[in-house]
Short mmCIF file of C-alpha atoms and ligand atoms in Angstrom, two decimals:
data_model
loop_
_atom_site.label_atom_id
_atom_site.label_comp_id
_atom_site.label_asym_id
_atom_site.label_seq_id
_atom_site.Cartn_x
_atom_site.Cartn_y
_atom_site.Cartn_z
CA MET A 13 -24.68 12.48 -22.46
CA ASN A 14 -23.53 9.23 -24.03
CA ASP A 15 -19.95 8.51 -25.08
CA GLN A 16 -20.57 9.14 -28.76
CA LYS A 17 -22.05 12.56 -28.11
CA LEU A 18 -19.28 13.41 -25.69
CA LEU A 19 -16.69 12.39 -28.22
CA LYS A 20 -18.27 14.50 -30.95
CA LEU A 21 -18.36 17.55 -28.67
CA SER A 22 -14.76 16.96 -27.66
CA GLN A 23 -13.63 16.68 -31.26
CA LYS A 24 -15.44 19.88 -32.14
CA LEU A 25 -14.07 21.83 -29.19
CA ALA A 26 -10.51 20.59 -29.66
CA SER A 27 -10.48 21.40 -33.37
CA GLU A 28 -11.30 25.06 -32.64
CA TYR A 29 -7.97 25.57 -30.94
CA ARG A 30 -5.72 23.13 -32.76
CA VAL A 31 -2.83 24.45 -34.85
CA THR A 32 -1.41 21.95 -37.30
CA ASP A 33 0.22 24.33 -39.72
CA GLY A 34 2.64 26.74 -38.14
CA LYS A 35 3.00 28.94 -41.19
CA LYS A 36 -0.48 30.33 -40.78
CA PHE A 37 -0.30 30.78 -37.04
CA ARG A 38 -0.83 34.22 -35.49
CA LEU A 39 -1.31 34.47 -31.74
CA LYS A 40 -3.59 37.49 -32.12
CA ASP A 41 -6.16 35.25 -33.87
CA PHE A 42 -6.76 33.49 -30.55
CA ASP A 43 -8.80 35.15 -27.82
CA SER A 44 -7.72 34.24 -24.29
CA GLY A 45 -11.24 34.97 -22.99
CA ASP A 46 -13.02 32.84 -25.57
CA LEU A 47 -15.74 30.48 -24.35
CA GLY A 48 -16.39 28.85 -27.72
CA PRO A 49 -20.01 27.72 -27.98
CA LEU A 50 -20.56 28.27 -24.22
CA LYS A 51 -21.52 31.21 -22.04
CA ASP A 52 -20.64 32.18 -18.50
CA LYS A 53 -23.88 30.64 -17.25
CA ASP A 54 -22.79 27.25 -18.66
CA LYS A 55 -20.09 26.88 -16.03
CA ASP A 56 -22.03 24.26 -14.03
CA SER A 57 -22.98 22.12 -16.98
CA ALA A 58 -19.38 22.39 -18.17
CA ALA A 59 -18.29 20.88 -14.84
CA GLU A 60 -20.60 17.90 -15.49
CA TRP A 61 -19.27 17.61 -19.00
CA LEU A 62 -15.73 17.61 -17.63
CA GLN A 63 -16.70 14.94 -15.12
CA ARG A 64 -18.05 12.68 -17.88
CA GLY A 65 -14.99 13.55 -19.94
CA THR A 66 -12.59 12.40 -17.25
CA GLU A 67 -14.52 9.13 -16.95
CA LEU A 68 -14.23 8.55 -20.68
CA MET A 69 -10.56 9.50 -20.54
CA SER A 70 -10.04 6.97 -17.82
CA GLU A 71 -11.64 4.23 -19.95
CA LEU A 72 -9.43 5.16 -22.89
CA GLN A 73 -6.36 5.24 -20.67
CA ASP A 74 -7.20 1.76 -19.43
CA MET A 75 -7.09 0.52 -23.02
CA LEU A 76 -3.91 2.47 -23.75
CA TYR A 77 -2.29 0.74 -20.78
CA ALA A 78 -3.62 -2.72 -21.60
CA GLN A 79 -2.68 -2.45 -25.28
CA ASP A 80 0.79 -1.23 -24.38
CA ARG A 81 1.63 0.03 -27.89
CA TRP A 82 1.19 3.80 -27.90
CA GLY A 83 2.59 6.40 -25.55
CA VAL A 84 1.17 9.91 -25.15
CA LEU A 85 3.26 12.96 -24.32
CA ILE A 86 1.32 16.03 -23.21
CA VAL A 87 3.35 19.23 -23.08
CA ILE A 88 1.90 22.13 -21.11
CA GLN A 89 3.40 25.58 -21.57
CA ALA A 90 2.15 28.87 -20.23
CA MET A 91 2.95 32.15 -18.58
CA ASP A 92 2.83 32.15 -14.77
CA ALA A 93 -0.63 31.82 -13.20
CA ALA A 94 -2.20 30.62 -16.44
CA GLY A 95 -3.44 27.51 -14.65
CA LYS A 96 -0.99 24.73 -15.56
CA ASP A 97 -1.26 23.09 -12.16
CA SER A 98 -5.02 23.27 -12.05
CA VAL A 99 -5.36 21.79 -15.53
CA ILE A 100 -3.16 18.87 -14.53
CA LYS A 101 -5.09 18.40 -11.30
CA HIS A 102 -8.60 18.56 -12.75
CA VAL A 103 -8.24 17.15 -16.22
CA MET A 104 -6.17 14.21 -15.12
CA SER A 105 -8.20 13.46 -12.01
CA GLY A 106 -9.75 10.34 -13.54
CA ILE A 107 -6.46 8.96 -14.81
CA ASN A 108 -4.95 5.94 -13.12
CA PRO A 109 -1.65 7.20 -11.63
CA GLN A 110 -0.05 3.89 -12.46
CA GLY A 111 -0.12 4.77 -16.15
CA CYS A 112 0.69 8.46 -15.91
CA GLN A 113 3.69 10.56 -14.88
CA VAL A 114 3.90 14.30 -14.44
CA THR A 115 7.32 15.93 -14.72
CA SER A 116 7.91 19.60 -13.90
CA PHE A 117 10.87 21.32 -15.49
CA LYS A 118 12.48 24.17 -13.58
CA GLN A 119 15.79 25.89 -14.13
CA PRO A 120 18.27 23.20 -15.20
CA SER A 121 20.56 21.68 -12.59
CA THR A 122 24.36 21.51 -12.98
CA GLU A 123 24.07 17.93 -14.16
CA GLU A 124 21.39 18.86 -16.69
CA LEU A 125 23.50 21.73 -18.01
CA ASP A 126 26.25 19.23 -18.71
CA HIS A 127 24.04 17.65 -21.37
CA ASP A 128 22.25 18.69 -24.55
CA PHE A 129 19.01 20.55 -23.88
CA LEU A 130 16.71 17.68 -24.80
CA TRP A 131 18.42 15.22 -22.47
CA ARG A 132 16.47 15.86 -19.28
CA CYS A 133 13.18 15.64 -21.15
CA GLN A 134 14.11 12.48 -22.99
CA LYS A 135 14.90 10.86 -19.67
CA ASN A 136 11.31 11.45 -18.66
CA LEU A 137 9.46 10.45 -21.82
CA PRO A 138 6.44 8.23 -21.23
CA PRO A 139 6.86 4.55 -21.97
CA ARG A 140 4.35 2.71 -24.16
CA GLY A 141 0.95 2.41 -22.55
CA HIS A 142 1.54 5.56 -20.49
CA ILE A 143 0.62 9.22 -20.54
CA GLY A 144 3.46 11.58 -19.71
CA ILE A 145 2.73 15.16 -18.80
CA PHE A 146 5.44 17.80 -19.04
CA ASN A 147 4.71 20.81 -16.85
CA ARG A 148 7.00 23.12 -18.87
CA SER A 149 9.38 21.35 -21.19
CA TYR A 150 12.18 21.60 -23.73
CA TYR A 151 10.19 24.54 -25.15
CA GLU A 152 11.60 26.66 -22.32
CA GLU A 153 14.82 26.59 -24.33
CA VAL A 154 13.21 28.75 -27.02
CA LEU A 155 11.03 30.77 -24.62
CA VAL A 156 12.63 31.88 -21.36
CA VAL A 157 16.10 31.39 -22.84
CA ARG A 158 15.16 33.44 -25.87
CA VAL A 159 13.70 36.22 -23.74
CA HIS A 160 16.83 36.11 -21.54
CA PRO A 161 19.65 35.18 -23.95
CA GLU A 162 22.20 35.64 -21.16
CA ILE A 163 21.10 32.20 -19.90
CA ILE A 164 22.93 30.72 -22.89
CA GLY A 165 26.14 31.79 -21.15
CA HIS A 166 25.53 29.12 -18.47
CA GLN A 167 24.81 26.39 -20.95
CA LYS A 168 28.44 25.46 -21.64
CA LEU A 169 27.92 25.39 -25.40
CA PRO A 170 30.98 25.56 -27.68
CA GLU A 171 31.37 29.18 -28.73
CA ASN A 172 31.02 28.65 -32.45
CA LEU A 173 27.58 27.09 -31.89
CA VAL A 174 26.21 30.19 -30.23
CA GLY A 175 25.41 32.28 -33.26
CA LYS A 176 22.47 33.72 -35.11
CA ASP A 177 21.22 30.25 -36.05
CA ILE A 178 20.86 29.05 -32.51
CA TRP A 179 17.04 29.36 -32.36
CA LYS A 180 16.55 27.96 -35.85
CA ASN A 181 18.67 25.00 -34.83
CA ARG A 182 16.73 24.48 -31.62
CA TYR A 183 13.39 24.49 -33.47
CA LYS A 184 14.87 21.99 -35.89
CA GLY A 185 16.04 19.79 -33.00
CA ILE A 186 12.60 19.91 -31.43
CA ARG A 187 10.83 19.13 -34.72
CA HIS A 188 13.13 16.20 -35.34
CA MET A 189 12.63 14.80 -31.88
CA GLU A 190 8.85 15.10 -32.08
CA ASN A 191 8.81 13.47 -35.54
CA TYR A 192 10.98 10.69 -34.24
CA LEU A 193 8.71 10.12 -31.26
CA ASN A 194 5.70 10.10 -33.51
CA ASP A 195 7.32 7.49 -35.74
CA GLN A 196 7.97 5.44 -32.63
CA GLY A 197 4.34 5.49 -31.49
CA ILE A 198 4.78 8.18 -28.83
CA ILE A 199 2.36 10.91 -29.87
CA VAL A 200 3.00 14.49 -28.81
CA ARG A 201 0.27 17.03 -27.99
CA LYS A 202 1.28 20.55 -26.97
CA PHE A 203 -0.84 23.03 -25.07
CA PHE A 204 -0.28 26.73 -24.69
CA LEU A 205 -2.56 28.05 -21.97
CA ASN A 206 -3.24 31.45 -23.40
CA VAL A 207 -3.92 33.78 -20.47
CA SER A 208 -4.22 37.54 -20.93
CA ARG A 209 -1.94 40.02 -19.19
CA GLU A 210 -4.92 41.50 -17.32
CA GLU A 211 -6.09 38.12 -16.06
CA GLN A 212 -2.55 37.29 -14.91
CA LYS A 213 -2.52 40.52 -12.89
CA LYS A 214 -5.83 39.58 -11.24
CA ARG A 215 -4.49 36.17 -10.31
CA PHE A 216 -1.25 37.60 -8.90
CA LEU A 217 -3.29 40.01 -6.78
CA ALA A 218 -5.45 37.13 -5.56
CA ARG A 219 -2.26 35.34 -4.54
CA LEU A 220 -1.32 38.37 -2.46
CA ASP A 221 -4.79 38.97 -1.02
CA GLU A 222 -5.81 35.44 -0.08
CA PRO A 223 -3.61 33.94 2.65
CA GLU A 224 -4.10 30.39 1.37
CA LYS A 225 -2.73 31.51 -2.00
CA ASN A 226 0.25 33.45 -0.63
CA TRP A 227 2.57 30.48 -1.04
CA LYS A 228 2.00 30.58 -4.79
CA PHE A 229 3.14 34.15 -5.11
CA SER A 230 6.63 34.83 -6.36
CA ALA A 231 8.04 38.32 -6.78
CA ALA A 232 10.12 36.94 -9.66
CA ASP A 233 6.91 36.23 -11.58
CA VAL A 234 5.96 39.91 -11.38
CA LYS A 235 9.38 40.84 -12.72
CA GLU A 236 9.01 38.35 -15.55
CA ARG A 237 5.71 39.91 -16.46
CA GLN A 238 7.59 43.00 -17.61
CA HIS A 239 8.76 40.92 -20.57
CA TRP A 240 5.23 40.02 -21.63
CA ASN A 241 5.53 41.12 -25.25
CA GLU A 242 8.86 39.37 -25.72
CA TYR A 243 7.35 36.19 -24.33
CA MET A 244 4.37 36.44 -26.67
CA ALA A 245 6.72 36.91 -29.64
CA ALA A 246 8.78 33.91 -28.51
CA TYR A 247 5.61 31.78 -28.13
CA GLU A 248 4.39 32.83 -31.55
CA ASP A 249 7.69 31.85 -33.16
CA ALA A 250 7.98 28.58 -31.26
CA ILE A 251 4.44 27.54 -32.17
CA SER A 252 4.85 28.60 -35.80
CA GLU A 253 8.05 26.61 -36.09
CA THR A 254 6.83 23.43 -34.43
CA ALA A 255 3.10 23.02 -35.07
CA THR A 256 2.57 20.07 -37.37
CA LYS A 257 -0.29 17.76 -38.25
CA GLU A 258 1.37 14.95 -36.29
CA SER A 259 2.38 17.06 -33.28
CA PRO A 260 -0.14 19.89 -33.07
CA TRP A 261 -0.33 22.77 -30.64
CA TYR A 262 -3.57 23.74 -28.92
CA ILE A 263 -3.93 27.43 -28.12
CA VAL A 264 -6.23 27.12 -25.13
CA PRO A 265 -8.16 30.17 -23.89
CA ALA A 266 -7.06 30.49 -20.27
CA ASP A 267 -8.91 33.46 -18.80
CA HIS A 268 -11.70 31.17 -17.57
CA LYS A 269 -10.25 28.20 -15.80
CA TRP A 270 -13.36 26.03 -16.18
CA TYR A 271 -13.25 26.47 -19.95
CA THR A 272 -9.49 25.84 -20.10
CA ARG A 273 -10.01 22.47 -18.41
CA LEU A 274 -12.78 21.54 -20.78
CA VAL A 275 -10.71 22.31 -23.87
CA VAL A 276 -7.65 20.43 -22.63
CA ALA A 277 -9.79 17.43 -21.62
CA SER A 278 -11.47 17.49 -25.03
CA ALA A 279 -8.14 17.50 -26.85
CA VAL A 280 -6.79 14.64 -24.74
CA ILE A 281 -9.95 12.56 -25.29
CA GLU A 282 -9.86 13.27 -29.00
CA SER A 283 -6.17 12.35 -29.22
CA LEU A 284 -6.61 9.09 -27.32
CA PHE A 285 -9.61 8.22 -29.46
CA SER A 286 -7.66 8.85 -32.66
CA LEU A 287 -5.34 6.00 -31.71
CA LYS A 288 -8.17 3.50 -32.22
CA LEU A 289 -7.27 1.83 -28.97
CA ALA A 290 -8.55 -1.64 -28.17
CA TYR A 291 -7.98 -4.23 -25.51
CA PRO A 292 -5.48 -6.81 -26.75
CA LYS A 293 -7.05 -9.92 -28.26
CA VAL A 294 -5.68 -13.20 -26.96
CA ASP A 295 -4.59 -15.89 -29.38
CA ARG A 296 -5.92 -19.44 -29.37
CA SER A 297 -3.26 -20.95 -27.16
CA THR A 298 -3.61 -18.15 -24.61
CA LEU A 299 -7.37 -18.64 -24.73
CA ALA A 300 -6.86 -22.32 -23.92
CA ASP A 301 -4.60 -21.29 -21.01
CA LEU A 302 -7.30 -18.95 -19.75
CA GLN A 303 -9.88 -21.70 -19.91
CA ALA A 304 -7.57 -24.05 -18.03
CA ALA A 305 -7.02 -21.37 -15.41
CA ARG A 306 -10.77 -20.89 -15.12
CA ALA A 307 -11.23 -24.64 -14.63
CA THR A 308 -8.60 -24.64 -11.89
CA LEU A 309 -10.24 -21.72 -10.12
CA MET A 310 -13.69 -23.22 -10.40
CA SER A 311 -12.57 -26.55 -9.06
CA GLU A 312 -10.92 -24.80 -6.13
CA LYS A 313 -14.19 -23.17 -5.33
CA ASP A 314 -16.12 -26.41 -5.67
CA SER A 315 -13.87 -28.28 -3.34
CA THR A 316 -13.72 -25.67 -0.63
CA LEU A 317 -15.82 -28.01 1.37
CA VAL A 318 -16.42 -31.61 0.57
CA LEU A 319 -19.12 -33.44 2.34
CA MET A 320 -18.40 -37.09 2.14
CA ILE A 321 -21.10 -39.51 2.96
CA ALA A 322 -19.91 -42.80 4.28
CA GLY A 323 -22.03 -45.79 3.43
CA GLY A 324 -25.61 -45.58 2.31
CA GLY A 325 -28.34 -43.17 3.08
CA SER A 326 -29.67 -40.27 1.16
CA PRO A 327 -27.24 -37.37 0.75
CA GLY A 328 -30.22 -35.07 1.03
CA LEU A 329 -30.81 -36.27 4.53
CA HIS A 330 -27.39 -35.14 5.62
CA VAL A 331 -27.68 -31.86 3.84
CA ALA A 332 -30.89 -31.20 5.66
CA LYS A 333 -29.01 -31.63 8.89
CA ILE A 334 -25.87 -29.77 7.87
CA ARG A 335 -26.91 -26.55 6.28
CA ASN A 336 -24.93 -24.53 3.73
CA PHE A 337 -22.88 -27.37 2.32
CA ARG A 338 -23.39 -28.89 -1.04
CA ILE A 339 -22.81 -32.54 -1.71
CA ARG A 340 -20.31 -33.72 -4.19
CA PRO A 341 -19.88 -37.41 -4.68
CA LEU A 342 -16.29 -38.50 -4.38
CA GLN A 343 -14.95 -39.06 -7.83
CA ARG A 344 -13.41 -42.30 -8.89
CA ASP A 345 -10.30 -40.64 -10.05
CA SER A 346 -9.96 -38.63 -6.92
CA ARG A 347 -6.36 -38.30 -5.88
CA SER A 348 -7.50 -38.52 -2.32
CA ARG A 349 -6.23 -41.69 -0.83
CA VAL A 350 -7.92 -40.76 2.37
CA GLY A 351 -11.21 -40.18 0.64
CA ARG A 352 -11.18 -43.42 -1.28
CA THR A 353 -10.30 -45.48 1.73
CA TYR A 354 -12.95 -43.75 3.62
CA VAL A 355 -15.67 -44.43 1.13
CA ARG A 356 -14.82 -47.99 0.49
CA SER A 357 -13.86 -49.23 3.87
CA HIS A 358 -16.11 -51.31 6.06
CA HIS A 359 -14.62 -49.54 9.00
CA GLN A 360 -15.05 -46.02 7.84
CA HIS A 361 -15.54 -44.45 11.19
CA ARG A 362 -12.56 -46.04 12.75
CA LEU A 363 -10.39 -45.23 9.78
CA VAL A 364 -11.41 -41.64 9.87
CA ARG A 365 -10.54 -41.48 13.51
CA ASP A 366 -7.25 -43.23 12.90
CA LEU A 367 -6.29 -40.91 10.11
CA ARG A 368 -7.25 -38.03 12.33
CA LEU A 369 -9.06 -36.34 9.52
CA ARG A 370 -10.15 -32.82 10.08
CA GLY A 371 -13.71 -33.95 9.79
CA ARG A 372 -16.62 -34.20 12.04
CA GLY A 373 -19.81 -36.17 12.19
CA CYS A 374 -22.87 -34.21 11.29
CA GLY A 375 -24.15 -34.52 14.79
CA HIS A 376 -27.17 -36.41 13.68
CA CYS A 377 -25.52 -39.12 11.73
CA SER A 378 -22.21 -40.69 12.53
CA ARG A 379 -21.68 -41.45 8.87
CA ALA A 380 -21.27 -37.97 7.60
CA PHE A 381 -18.08 -36.00 7.62
CA VAL A 382 -17.06 -32.67 6.34
CA LEU A 383 -13.57 -32.15 5.05
CA ASP A 384 -12.00 -29.10 3.61
CA ASP A 385 -10.36 -29.07 0.20
CA SER A 386 -6.94 -29.69 1.56
CA ALA A 387 -8.21 -32.98 2.94
CA GLN A 388 -7.82 -34.34 -0.56
CA THR A 389 -4.15 -34.76 0.04
CA ASP A 390 -2.41 -36.76 2.70
CA ARG A 391 -0.70 -33.61 3.91
CA SER A 392 -3.92 -32.30 5.32
CA THR A 393 -4.82 -35.23 7.49
CA ASP A 394 -3.40 -33.62 10.60
CA SER A 395 -5.85 -32.02 12.92
CA GLY A 396 -5.32 -28.32 12.94
CA THR A 397 -6.91 -25.00 12.69
CA GLY A 398 -6.38 -24.38 8.99
CA ARG A 399 -8.74 -22.82 6.50
CA GLY A 400 -11.16 -25.72 6.67
CA GLU A 401 -11.65 -25.23 10.37
CA ARG A 402 -13.60 -22.03 9.84
CA ASN A 403 -15.91 -23.70 7.40
CA ARG A 404 -17.04 -26.53 9.50
CA PRO A 405 -20.68 -26.82 10.34
CA ARG A 406 -21.59 -26.05 13.84
P1 ATP B 502 4.60 27.28 -10.26
O1 ATP B 502 4.98 28.74 -10.26
O2 ATP B 502 3.15 27.04 -10.42
O3 ATP B 502 5.24 26.51 -9.17
P2 ATP B 502 6.44 27.08 -12.46
O4 ATP B 502 6.51 26.14 -13.61
O5 ATP B 502 6.32 28.54 -12.80
O6 ATP B 502 5.22 26.62 -11.59
P3 ATP B 502 8.67 27.85 -10.92
O7 ATP B 502 9.57 27.09 -10.02
O8 ATP B 502 7.95 29.04 -10.41
O9 ATP B 502 7.66 26.82 -11.55
O10 ATP B 502 9.49 28.33 -12.18
C1 ATP B 502 10.28 27.52 -12.92
C2 ATP B 502 11.14 28.44 -13.72
O11 ATP B 502 12.12 27.68 -14.38
C3 ATP B 502 10.36 29.20 -14.76
O12 ATP B 502 10.59 30.55 -14.63
C4 ATP B 502 10.93 28.68 -16.05
O13 ATP B 502 10.95 29.65 -17.06
C5 ATP B 502 12.30 28.25 -15.62
N1 ATP B 502 12.87 27.26 -16.55
C6 ATP B 502 12.34 26.11 -16.94
N2 ATP B 502 13.14 25.52 -17.85
C7 ATP B 502 14.20 26.32 -18.01
C8 ATP B 502 15.37 26.26 -18.80
N3 ATP B 502 15.59 25.24 -19.61
N4 ATP B 502 16.25 27.26 -18.70
C9 ATP B 502 16.03 28.29 -17.89
N5 ATP B 502 14.95 28.42 -17.11
C10 ATP B 502 14.04 27.45 -17.17
MG1 MG B 503 6.25 30.08 -11.31
#
């Protein structure tokens, strides 16, 4: 599958689950067991598709990082056991960790409760060029807190601000922040992993049955499950109030983990692609700097070893005797005092000895010497075991 085809498929898949207009949103219109155009038997080919998808994502992320203009915030919300962790692990597996941060939001700390509810999230927003993933987010403030309004009591809010408008005001705060981020070049993409109550039960039981999954089980999660309908109502309201064209929600079917990953990957690819990312173009003066740097590097390479032929004779003759070294005539403008003296002197051999050059006769001809690049400066005329030593002919 080439990139174009992959992109088209991703766009198609992502658009199935994207909500850009909250007013029309009803959670019941989205099936948590949906497999879109795929069937159960497509699981293996979906894994290949995901693999190609993560490679493409990695290429796009590389450009995002190099361009250093846009930032991408990915918000992942879900009921327990819907697969948040596994989505982050699999979908982001191709992403360079240097340009990506994952932040998990748990119950707020004392310090966090001393601030407005967006504070702890704002502290962790992705910088330009980066992808930031929120594993839970400020949306908890209109989800768990709405289902358990007693939590508000710990939030140290002034009394007259805790009234009937509290949720409306929180949605407004969230909308404003997301608009602001969007205007600043930090795009926001929100994912609700839509798992069914039955599938959650299966996964909880698996956590109890399989010893290697025991650590994931929490009795509190089972208790929380009793509030399923209230959570669904809170999700429906939150999504309706905050889904916009600029900051859409994706209602991702989450009963089949392999399909969940594919949809999330598709939406991330599609979002990155929509930014029309490109590697930065360098201006003329930078281009000249690059060329100068190239020249410096190339000359370094050329002068790693300099075979200097004293007096006459065919250079080829010496090369035949000393394998692996190329001949470079000493240039007139060479800064090498040692080299010039050496070439011009009648007493080359003695001079070379006197200057204690790190050179050596070719073994067949006393007029050939090999010097390393550092021999072009006076500093290197001491005999030592520097870099050139390794490169000498044997
Ligand atoms: P996992 O269970 O896979 O480790 P998790 O996100 O469920 O992931 P937990 O430590 O089990 O992590 O739960 C975190 C809890 O913190 C959740 O129950 C969540 O609702 C709660 N939480 C997050 N943000 C807030 C908040 N602002 N106010 C109150 N509770 C919150
Ligand atoms: Mg949990």
